CSV table of C-alpha atoms in Angstrom, one decimal:
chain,number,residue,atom,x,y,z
R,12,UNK,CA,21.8,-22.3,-8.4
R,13,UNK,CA,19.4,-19.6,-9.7
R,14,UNK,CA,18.1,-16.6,-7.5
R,15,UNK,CA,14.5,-18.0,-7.9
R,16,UNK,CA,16.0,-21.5,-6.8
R,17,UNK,CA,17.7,-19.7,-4.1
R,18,UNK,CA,14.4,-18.3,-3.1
R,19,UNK,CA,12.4,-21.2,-3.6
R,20,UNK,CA,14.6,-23.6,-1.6
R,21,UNK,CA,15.2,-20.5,1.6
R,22,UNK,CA,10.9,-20.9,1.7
R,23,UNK,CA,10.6,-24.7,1.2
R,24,UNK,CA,12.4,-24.8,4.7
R,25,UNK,CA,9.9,-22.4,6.1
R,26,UNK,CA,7.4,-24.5,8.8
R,27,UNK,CA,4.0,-23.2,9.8
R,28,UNK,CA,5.2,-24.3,13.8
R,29,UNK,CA,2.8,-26.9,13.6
R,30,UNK,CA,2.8,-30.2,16.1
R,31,UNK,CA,2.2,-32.9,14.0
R,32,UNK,CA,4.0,-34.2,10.6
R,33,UNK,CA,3.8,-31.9,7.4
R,34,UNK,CA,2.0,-34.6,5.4
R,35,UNK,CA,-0.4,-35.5,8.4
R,36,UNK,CA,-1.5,-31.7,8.5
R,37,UNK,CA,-4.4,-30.7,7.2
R,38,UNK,CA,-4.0,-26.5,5.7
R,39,UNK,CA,-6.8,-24.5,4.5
R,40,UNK,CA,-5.7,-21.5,2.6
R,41,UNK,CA,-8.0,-18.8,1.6
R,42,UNK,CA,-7.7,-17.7,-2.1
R,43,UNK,CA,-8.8,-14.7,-3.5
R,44,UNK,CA,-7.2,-15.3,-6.8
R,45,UNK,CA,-4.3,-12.8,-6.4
R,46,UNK,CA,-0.9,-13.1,-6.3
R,47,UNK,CA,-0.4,-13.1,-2.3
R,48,UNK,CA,-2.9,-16.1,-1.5
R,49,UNK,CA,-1.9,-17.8,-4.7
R,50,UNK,CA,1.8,-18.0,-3.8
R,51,UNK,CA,1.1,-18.6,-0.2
R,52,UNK,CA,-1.1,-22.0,-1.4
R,53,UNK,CA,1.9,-22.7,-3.4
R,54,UNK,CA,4.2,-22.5,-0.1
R,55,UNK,CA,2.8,-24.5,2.2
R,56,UNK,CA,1.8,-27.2,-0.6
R,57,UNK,CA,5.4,-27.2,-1.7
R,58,UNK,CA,6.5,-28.3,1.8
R,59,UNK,CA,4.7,-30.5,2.3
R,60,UNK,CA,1.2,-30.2,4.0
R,61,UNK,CA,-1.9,-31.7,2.7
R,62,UNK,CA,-3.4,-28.1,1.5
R,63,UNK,CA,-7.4,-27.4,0.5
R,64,UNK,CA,-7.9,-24.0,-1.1
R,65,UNK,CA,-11.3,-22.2,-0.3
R,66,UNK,CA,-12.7,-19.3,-2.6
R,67,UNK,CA,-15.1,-16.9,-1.2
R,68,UNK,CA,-17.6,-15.8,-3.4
R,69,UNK,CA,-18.7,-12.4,-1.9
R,70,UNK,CA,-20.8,-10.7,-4.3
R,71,UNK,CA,-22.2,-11.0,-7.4
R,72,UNK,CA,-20.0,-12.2,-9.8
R,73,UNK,CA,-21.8,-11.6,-13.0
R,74,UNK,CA,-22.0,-8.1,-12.4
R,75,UNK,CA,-17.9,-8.1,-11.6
R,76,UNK,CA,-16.1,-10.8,-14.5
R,77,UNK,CA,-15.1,-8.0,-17.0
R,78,UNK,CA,-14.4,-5.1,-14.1
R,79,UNK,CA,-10.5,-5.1,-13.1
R,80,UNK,CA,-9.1,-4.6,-9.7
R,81,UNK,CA,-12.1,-6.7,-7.8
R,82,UNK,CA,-11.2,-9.5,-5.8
R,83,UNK,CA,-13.8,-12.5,-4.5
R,84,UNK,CA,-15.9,-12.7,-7.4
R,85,UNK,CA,-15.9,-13.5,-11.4
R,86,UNK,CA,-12.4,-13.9,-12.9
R,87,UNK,CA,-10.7,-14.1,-9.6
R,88,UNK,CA,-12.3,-17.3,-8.8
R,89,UNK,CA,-11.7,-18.7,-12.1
R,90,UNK,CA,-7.8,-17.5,-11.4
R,91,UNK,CA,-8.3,-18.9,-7.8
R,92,UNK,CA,-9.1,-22.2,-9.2
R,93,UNK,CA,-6.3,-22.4,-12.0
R,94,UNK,CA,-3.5,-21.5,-9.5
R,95,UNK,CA,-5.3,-24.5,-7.6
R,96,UNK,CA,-5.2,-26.9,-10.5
R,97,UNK,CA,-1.4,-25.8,-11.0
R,98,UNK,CA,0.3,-26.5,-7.7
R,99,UNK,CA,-2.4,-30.1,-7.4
R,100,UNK,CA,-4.5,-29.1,-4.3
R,101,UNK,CA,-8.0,-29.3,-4.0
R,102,UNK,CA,-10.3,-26.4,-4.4
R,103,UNK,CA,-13.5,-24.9,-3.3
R,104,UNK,CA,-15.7,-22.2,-4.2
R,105,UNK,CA,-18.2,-21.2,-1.2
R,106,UNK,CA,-21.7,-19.0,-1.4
R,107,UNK,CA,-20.7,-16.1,1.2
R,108,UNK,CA,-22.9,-13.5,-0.7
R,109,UNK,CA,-25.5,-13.3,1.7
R,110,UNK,CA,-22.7,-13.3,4.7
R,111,UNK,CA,-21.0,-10.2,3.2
R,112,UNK,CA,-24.0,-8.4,2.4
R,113,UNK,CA,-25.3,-8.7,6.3
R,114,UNK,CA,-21.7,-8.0,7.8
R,115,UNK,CA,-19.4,-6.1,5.5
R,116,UNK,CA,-21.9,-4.3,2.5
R,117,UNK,CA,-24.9,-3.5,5.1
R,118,UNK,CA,-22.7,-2.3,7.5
R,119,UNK,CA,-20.7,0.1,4.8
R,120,UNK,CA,-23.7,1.7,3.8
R,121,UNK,CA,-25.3,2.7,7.4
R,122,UNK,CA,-21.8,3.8,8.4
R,123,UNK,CA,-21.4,6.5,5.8
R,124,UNK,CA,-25.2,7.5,6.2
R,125,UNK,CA,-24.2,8.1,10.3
R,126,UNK,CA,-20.9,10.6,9.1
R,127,UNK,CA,-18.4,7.9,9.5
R,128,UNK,CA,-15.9,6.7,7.3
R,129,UNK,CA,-15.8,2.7,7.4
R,130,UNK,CA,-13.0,0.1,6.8
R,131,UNK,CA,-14.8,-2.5,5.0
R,132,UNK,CA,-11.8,-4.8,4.7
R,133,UNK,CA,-11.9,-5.1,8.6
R,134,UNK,CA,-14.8,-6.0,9.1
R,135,UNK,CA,-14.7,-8.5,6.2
R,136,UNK,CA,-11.4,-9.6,8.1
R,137,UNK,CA,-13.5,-9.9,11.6
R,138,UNK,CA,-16.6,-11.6,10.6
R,139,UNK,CA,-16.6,-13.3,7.1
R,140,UNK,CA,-13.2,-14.3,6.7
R,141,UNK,CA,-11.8,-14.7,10.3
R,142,UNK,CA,-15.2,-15.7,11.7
R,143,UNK,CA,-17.4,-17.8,9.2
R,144,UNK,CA,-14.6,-19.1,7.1
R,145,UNK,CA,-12.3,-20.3,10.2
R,146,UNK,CA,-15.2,-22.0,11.0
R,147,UNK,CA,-15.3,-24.0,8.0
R,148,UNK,CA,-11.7,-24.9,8.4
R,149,UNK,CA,-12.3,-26.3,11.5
R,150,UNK,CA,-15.6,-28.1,10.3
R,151,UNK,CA,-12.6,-29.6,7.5
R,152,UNK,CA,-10.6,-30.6,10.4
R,153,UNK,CA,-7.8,-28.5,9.5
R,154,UNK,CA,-4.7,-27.7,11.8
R,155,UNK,CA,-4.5,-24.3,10.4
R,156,UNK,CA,-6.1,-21.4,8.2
R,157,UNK,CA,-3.0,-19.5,6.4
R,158,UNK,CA,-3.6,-16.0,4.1
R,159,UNK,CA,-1.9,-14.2,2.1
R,160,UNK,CA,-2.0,-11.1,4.3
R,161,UNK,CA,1.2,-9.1,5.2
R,162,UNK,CA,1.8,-9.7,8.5
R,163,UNK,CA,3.5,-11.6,11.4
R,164,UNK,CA,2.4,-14.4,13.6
R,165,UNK,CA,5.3,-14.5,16.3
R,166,UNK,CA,5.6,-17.3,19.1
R,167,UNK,CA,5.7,-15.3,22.2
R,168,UNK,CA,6.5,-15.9,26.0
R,169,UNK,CA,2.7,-15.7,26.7
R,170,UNK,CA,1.5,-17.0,23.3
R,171,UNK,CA,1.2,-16.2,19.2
R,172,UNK,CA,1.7,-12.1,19.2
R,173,UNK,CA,0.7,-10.3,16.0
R,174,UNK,CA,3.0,-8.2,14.7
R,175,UNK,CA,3.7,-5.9,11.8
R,176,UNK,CA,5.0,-7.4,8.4
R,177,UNK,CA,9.1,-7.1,7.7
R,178,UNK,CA,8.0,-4.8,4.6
R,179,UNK,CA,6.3,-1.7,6.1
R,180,UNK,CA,5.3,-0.6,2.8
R,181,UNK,CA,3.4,-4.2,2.4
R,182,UNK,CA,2.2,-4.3,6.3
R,183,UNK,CA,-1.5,-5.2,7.0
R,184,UNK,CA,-1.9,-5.2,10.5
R,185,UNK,CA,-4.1,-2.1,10.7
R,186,UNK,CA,-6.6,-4.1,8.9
R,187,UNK,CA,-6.2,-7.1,11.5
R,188,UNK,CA,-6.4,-5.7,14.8
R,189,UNK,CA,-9.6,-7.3,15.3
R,190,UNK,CA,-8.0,-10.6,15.5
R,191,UNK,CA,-9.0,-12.3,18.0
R,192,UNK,CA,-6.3,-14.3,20.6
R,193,UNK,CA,-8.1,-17.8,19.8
R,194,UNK,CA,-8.2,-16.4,15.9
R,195,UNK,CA,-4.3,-15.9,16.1
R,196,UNK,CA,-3.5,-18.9,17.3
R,197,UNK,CA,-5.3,-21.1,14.4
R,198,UNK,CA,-4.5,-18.2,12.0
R,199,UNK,CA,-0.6,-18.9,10.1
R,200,UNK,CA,0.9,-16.0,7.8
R,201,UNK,CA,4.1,-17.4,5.4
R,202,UNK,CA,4.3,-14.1,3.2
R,203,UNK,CA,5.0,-11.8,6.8
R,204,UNK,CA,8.5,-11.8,6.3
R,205,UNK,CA,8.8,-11.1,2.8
R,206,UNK,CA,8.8,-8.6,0.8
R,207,UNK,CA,6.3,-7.8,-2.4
R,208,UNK,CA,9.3,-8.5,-4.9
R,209,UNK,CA,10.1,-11.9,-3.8
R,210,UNK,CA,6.2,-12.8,-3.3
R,211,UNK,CA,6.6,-11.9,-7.2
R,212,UNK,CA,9.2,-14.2,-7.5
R,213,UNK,CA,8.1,-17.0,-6.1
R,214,UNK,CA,4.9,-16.6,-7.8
R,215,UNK,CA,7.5,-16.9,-11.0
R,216,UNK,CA,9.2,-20.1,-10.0
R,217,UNK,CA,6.1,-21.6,-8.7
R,218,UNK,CA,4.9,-21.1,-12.7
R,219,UNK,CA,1.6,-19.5,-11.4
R,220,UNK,CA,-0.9,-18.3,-14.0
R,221,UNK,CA,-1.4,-14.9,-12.0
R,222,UNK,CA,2.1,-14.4,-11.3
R,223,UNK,CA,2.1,-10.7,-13.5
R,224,UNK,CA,-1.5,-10.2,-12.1
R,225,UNK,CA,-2.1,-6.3,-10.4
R,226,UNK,CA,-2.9,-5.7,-7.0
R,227,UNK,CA,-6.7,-6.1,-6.0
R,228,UNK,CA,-8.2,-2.5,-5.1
R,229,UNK,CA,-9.1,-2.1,-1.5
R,230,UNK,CA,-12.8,-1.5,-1.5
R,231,UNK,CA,-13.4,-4.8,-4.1
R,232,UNK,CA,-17.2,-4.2,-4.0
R,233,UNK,CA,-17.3,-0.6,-5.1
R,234,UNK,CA,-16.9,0.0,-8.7
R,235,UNK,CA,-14.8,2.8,-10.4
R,236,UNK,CA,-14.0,3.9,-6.4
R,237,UNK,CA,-17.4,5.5,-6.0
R,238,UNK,CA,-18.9,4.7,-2.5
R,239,UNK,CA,-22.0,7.1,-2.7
R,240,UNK,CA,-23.1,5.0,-5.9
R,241,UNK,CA,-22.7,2.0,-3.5
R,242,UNK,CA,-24.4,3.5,-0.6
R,243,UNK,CA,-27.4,4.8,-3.0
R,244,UNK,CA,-28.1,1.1,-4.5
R,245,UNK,CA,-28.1,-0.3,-0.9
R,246,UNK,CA,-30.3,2.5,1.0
R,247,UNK,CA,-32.1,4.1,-1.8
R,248,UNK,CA,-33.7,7.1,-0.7
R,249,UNK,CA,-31.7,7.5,2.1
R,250,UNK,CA,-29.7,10.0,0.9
R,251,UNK,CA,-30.4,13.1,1.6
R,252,UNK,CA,-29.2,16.7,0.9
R,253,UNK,CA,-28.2,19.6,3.3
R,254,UNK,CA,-26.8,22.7,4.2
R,255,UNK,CA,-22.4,23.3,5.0
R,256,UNK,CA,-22.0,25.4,7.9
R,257,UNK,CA,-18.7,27.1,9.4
R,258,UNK,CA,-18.2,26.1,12.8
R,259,UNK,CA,-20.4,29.1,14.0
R,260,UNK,CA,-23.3,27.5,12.2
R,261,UNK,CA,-23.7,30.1,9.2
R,262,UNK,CA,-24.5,28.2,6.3
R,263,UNK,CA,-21.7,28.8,3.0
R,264,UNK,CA,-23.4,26.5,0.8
R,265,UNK,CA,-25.4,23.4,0.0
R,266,UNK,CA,-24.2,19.3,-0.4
R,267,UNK,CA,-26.3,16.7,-1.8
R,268,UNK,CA,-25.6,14.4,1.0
R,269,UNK,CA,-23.2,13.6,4.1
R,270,UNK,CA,-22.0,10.3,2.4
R,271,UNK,CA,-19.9,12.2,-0.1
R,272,UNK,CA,-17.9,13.8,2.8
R,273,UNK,CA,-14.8,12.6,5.1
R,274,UNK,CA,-13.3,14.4,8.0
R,275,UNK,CA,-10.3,16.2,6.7
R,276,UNK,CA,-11.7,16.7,2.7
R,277,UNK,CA,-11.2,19.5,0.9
R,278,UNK,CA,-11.8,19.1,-2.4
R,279,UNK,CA,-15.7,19.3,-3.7
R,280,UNK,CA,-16.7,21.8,-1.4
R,281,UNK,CA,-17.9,24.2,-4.1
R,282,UNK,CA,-17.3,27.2,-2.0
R,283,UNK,CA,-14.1,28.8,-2.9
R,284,UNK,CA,-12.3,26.8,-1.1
R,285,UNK,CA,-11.1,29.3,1.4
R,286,UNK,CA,-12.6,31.0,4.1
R,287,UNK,CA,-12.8,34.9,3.3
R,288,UNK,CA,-9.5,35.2,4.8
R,289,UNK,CA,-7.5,33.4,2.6
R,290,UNK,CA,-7.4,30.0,4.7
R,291,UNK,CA,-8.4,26.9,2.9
R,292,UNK,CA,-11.8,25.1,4.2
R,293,UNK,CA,-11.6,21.6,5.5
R,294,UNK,CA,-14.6,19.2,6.6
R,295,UNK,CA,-13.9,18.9,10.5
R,296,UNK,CA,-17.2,17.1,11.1
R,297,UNK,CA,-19.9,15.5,9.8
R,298,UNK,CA,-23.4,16.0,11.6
R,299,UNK,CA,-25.6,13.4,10.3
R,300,UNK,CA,-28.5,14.3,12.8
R,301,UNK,CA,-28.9,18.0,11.2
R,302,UNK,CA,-27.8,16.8,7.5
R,303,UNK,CA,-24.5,19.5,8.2
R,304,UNK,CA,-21.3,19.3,6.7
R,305,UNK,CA,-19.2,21.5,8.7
R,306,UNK,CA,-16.1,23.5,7.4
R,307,UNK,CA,-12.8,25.1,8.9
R,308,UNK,CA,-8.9,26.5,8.6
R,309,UNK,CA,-7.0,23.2,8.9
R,310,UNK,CA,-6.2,24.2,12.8
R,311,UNK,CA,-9.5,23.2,13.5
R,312,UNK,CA,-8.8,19.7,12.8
R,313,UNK,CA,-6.2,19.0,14.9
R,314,UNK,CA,-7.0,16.7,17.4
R,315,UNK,CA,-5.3,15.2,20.5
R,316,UNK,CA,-8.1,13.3,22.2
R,317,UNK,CA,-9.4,10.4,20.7
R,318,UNK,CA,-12.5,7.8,22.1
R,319,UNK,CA,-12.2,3.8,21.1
R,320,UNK,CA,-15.1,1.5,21.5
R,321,UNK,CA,-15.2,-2.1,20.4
R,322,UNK,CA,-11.2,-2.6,22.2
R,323,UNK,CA,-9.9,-5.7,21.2
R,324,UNK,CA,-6.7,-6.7,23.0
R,325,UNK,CA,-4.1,-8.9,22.1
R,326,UNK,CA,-1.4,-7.8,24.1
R,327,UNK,CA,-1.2,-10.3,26.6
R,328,UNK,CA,-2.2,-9.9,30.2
R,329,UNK,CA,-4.7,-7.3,31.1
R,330,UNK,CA,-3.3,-3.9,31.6
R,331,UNK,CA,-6.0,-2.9,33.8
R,332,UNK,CA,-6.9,1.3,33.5
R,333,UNK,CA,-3.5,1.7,34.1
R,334,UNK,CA,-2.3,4.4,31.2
R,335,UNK,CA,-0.1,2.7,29.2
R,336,UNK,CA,2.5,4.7,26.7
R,337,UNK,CA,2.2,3.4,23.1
R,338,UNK,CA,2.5,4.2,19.5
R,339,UNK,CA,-0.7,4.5,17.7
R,340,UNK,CA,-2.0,4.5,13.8
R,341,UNK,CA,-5.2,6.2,13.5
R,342,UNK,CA,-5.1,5.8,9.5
R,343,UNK,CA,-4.0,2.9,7.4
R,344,UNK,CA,-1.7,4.7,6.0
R,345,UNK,CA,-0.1,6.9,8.5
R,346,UNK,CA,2.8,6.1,10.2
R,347,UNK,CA,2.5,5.3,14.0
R,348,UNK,CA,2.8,8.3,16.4
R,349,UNK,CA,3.6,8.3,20.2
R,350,UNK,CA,0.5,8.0,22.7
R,351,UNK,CA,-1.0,6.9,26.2
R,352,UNK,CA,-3.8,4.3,26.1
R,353,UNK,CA,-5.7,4.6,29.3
R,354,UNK,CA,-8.5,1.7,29.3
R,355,UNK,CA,-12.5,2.4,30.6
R,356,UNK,CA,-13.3,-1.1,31.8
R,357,UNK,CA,-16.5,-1.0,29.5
R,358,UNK,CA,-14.4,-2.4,26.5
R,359,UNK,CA,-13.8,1.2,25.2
R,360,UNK,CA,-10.2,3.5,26.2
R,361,UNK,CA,-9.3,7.3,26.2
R,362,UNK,CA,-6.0,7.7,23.8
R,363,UNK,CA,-3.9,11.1,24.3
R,364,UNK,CA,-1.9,11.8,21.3
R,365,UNK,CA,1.5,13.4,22.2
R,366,UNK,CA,0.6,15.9,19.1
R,367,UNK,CA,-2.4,17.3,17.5
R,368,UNK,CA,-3.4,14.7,14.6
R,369,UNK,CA,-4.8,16.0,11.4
R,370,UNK,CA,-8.4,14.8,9.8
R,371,UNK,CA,-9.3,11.5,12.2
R,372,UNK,CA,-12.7,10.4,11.3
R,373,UNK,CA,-15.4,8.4,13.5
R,374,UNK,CA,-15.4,4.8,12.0
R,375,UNK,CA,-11.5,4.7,11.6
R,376,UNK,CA,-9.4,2.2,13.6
R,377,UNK,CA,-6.9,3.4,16.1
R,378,UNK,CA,-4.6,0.3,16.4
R,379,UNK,CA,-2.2,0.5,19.2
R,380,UNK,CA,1.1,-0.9,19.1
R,381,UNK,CA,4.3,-1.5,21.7
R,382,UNK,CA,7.1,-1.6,18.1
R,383,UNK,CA,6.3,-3.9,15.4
R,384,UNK,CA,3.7,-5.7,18.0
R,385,UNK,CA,0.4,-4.9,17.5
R,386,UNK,CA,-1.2,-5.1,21.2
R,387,UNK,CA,-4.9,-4.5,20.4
R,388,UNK,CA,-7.3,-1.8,18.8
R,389,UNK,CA,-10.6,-0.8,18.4
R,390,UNK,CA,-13.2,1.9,16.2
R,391,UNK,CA,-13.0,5.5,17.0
R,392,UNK,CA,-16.1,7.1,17.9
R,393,UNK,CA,-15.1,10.7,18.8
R,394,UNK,CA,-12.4,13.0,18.9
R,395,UNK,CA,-12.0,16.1,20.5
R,396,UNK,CA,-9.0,19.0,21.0
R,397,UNK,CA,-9.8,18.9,24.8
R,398,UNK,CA,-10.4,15.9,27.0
R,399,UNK,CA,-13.5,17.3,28.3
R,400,UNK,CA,-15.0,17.8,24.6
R,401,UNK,CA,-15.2,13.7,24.2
């Protein structure tokens, strides 16, 4: 037998944990017309269960057909729907344009314009996706809603548990910590275990047209990665510039708006780059009130306090305000660090970091986890060097 046999036989005994008969259950599988949702389609259809794959249209397509790397709109609904025709399943496209705008685009924009630094693939994740779209699985009558998202949906003692992928360099939870329980238990994940190579693979054997197709880019409704071009078409004259001040309020120099700044940049200042003493200058905070961008030595960013609104949990029964030790990733792509989670009782918590943490921005996530589990998380408003600063 061939490796890709191999492979293809190991995931045809794969099950989704479902109650009733493969062919009596109903799948919808969001497809973005990449490789991950088109080989997880393939999957579940290969097994057996009566799949229907739905296409989100999120933004103007015409505007996005010839531009690579976007995802949700032009050629990867026209990829969406040949993958579809390939393995025999049904196939959808859906309007969610005016959806996105309100809850992911909208959103985006008015972040950046208050000094934060948004996660638009959560919030597309939380509302569009996991929200609207789960809804029109149910309205199909379907058992389940599977992605092609990188993580792990675990039977645990109290229930499904959401958990990190097998691949850390493939993992998604930070991006799903909004989940909610009721989500996670509709919600199935087949490519959690895998790594990217094999996803490959199986895209291979499967004979799927976008089986050589690149990764989507994160952001898929900013072109050529710049977000202050986005920002400016969605709040024109909005932007506005203003002075960078050290952190004793002298002004160094001039910016042409807060939007092109994140906590922790140092590139684009214009001003040297260091501070008189040798020292490279850092943005350590962003004071949209005042217009300020304002600089420091890299010590000035550490931070060990952090403030979390918007707490979702997912870690089973209700820890109270107990503190609670925990590892937790304030970054995509940092690696989890050790920390105690104490909880408000107003949906928000107070983490302490066991060390200082470098360039965390308002409008992050902090995602908290007990291992590979992830146990909740919410958006960080504040962050200070001292508790009583927050």
């Amino acid at each position: 037998m061939s490796a890709l046999a191999e492979l293809s036989a190991r995931h045809c005994r794969s099950d989704l944990g479902l109650p009733k008969p493969r062919a009596q259950t109903r799948v919808v599988v969001a497809m973005s017309g990449g490789v991950d949702s088109s080989v997880a389609a393939a999957m579940v259809a290969d097994v057996g269960y009566e799949t229907i794959g739905i296409t989100l249209q999120l933004y103007d397509h015409g505007a996005a057909v010839e531009r690579k790397g976007a995802c949700c709109a032009g050629q990867d609904i026209h990829d969406a729907r040949n993958v579809a025709d390939r393995i025999g399943i049904p196939h959808y496209v859906l309007d969610y344009e005016s959806k996105f705008r309100q809850s992911v685009m909208d959103d985006f924009a008015d972040a950046y314009l208050r000094g934060e630094t948004p996660i638009p693939c959560v919030r597309c994740n939380q509302t569009v996706k996991f929200r609207d779209l789960l809804a029109t699985a149910r309205d199909l009558n379907a058992d389940a809603l599977v992605t092609g998202h990188y993580v792990q949906r675990i039977a645990g003692a109290g229930g499904a548990e959401l958990h990190a992928a097998a691949d850390a360099s493939r993992d998604q939870s930070y991006f799903l910590f909004a989940t909610t329980q009721e989500q996670l238990d509709f919600l199935r994940f087949p490519l959690g275990g895998l790594p990217k190579t094999e996803t490959r693979a199986l895209a291979e054997h499967f004979g799927l047209p976008v089986a050589a197709k690149p990764d989507s880019q994160d952001i898929c409704f900013v072109p050529n990665g710049s977000y202050a071009q986005v920002v400016e078409k969605l709040r024109p004259g909005a932007i506005e510039p203003g002075d960078i001040v050290d952190q004793a309020g002298q002004v160094l120099g001039q910016h042409k708006g807060i939007i092109h700044f994140t906590i922790g940049q140092r590139r684009g200042l214009n001003l040297g780059n260091t501070d008189g003493k040798g020292e490279p200058l850092y943005v350590i905070r962003l004071n949209a009130a005042l217009k300020q961008v304002v600089v420091g030595p890299k010590a000035a960013l550490g931070r060990r306090y952090v403030r979390v609104e918007g707490l979702n949990w997912l870690g089973g029964e209700d820890a109270g305000d107990e503190p609670l030790s925990c590892q937790v990733k304030l970054r995509s792509t940092m690696p989890a660090v050790a920390a105690t989670l104490t909880r408000d009782g107003n949906g928000g918590a107070h983490v302490v970091l066991d060390a200082p943490e470098f360039g965390i921005a308002p409008g992050q996530a902090c995602v908290i986890y007990d291992g590979s589990r992830v146990l909740g998380g919410g958006w960080i408003t504040a962050t200070a060097d001292q508790p009583r600063s927050l």
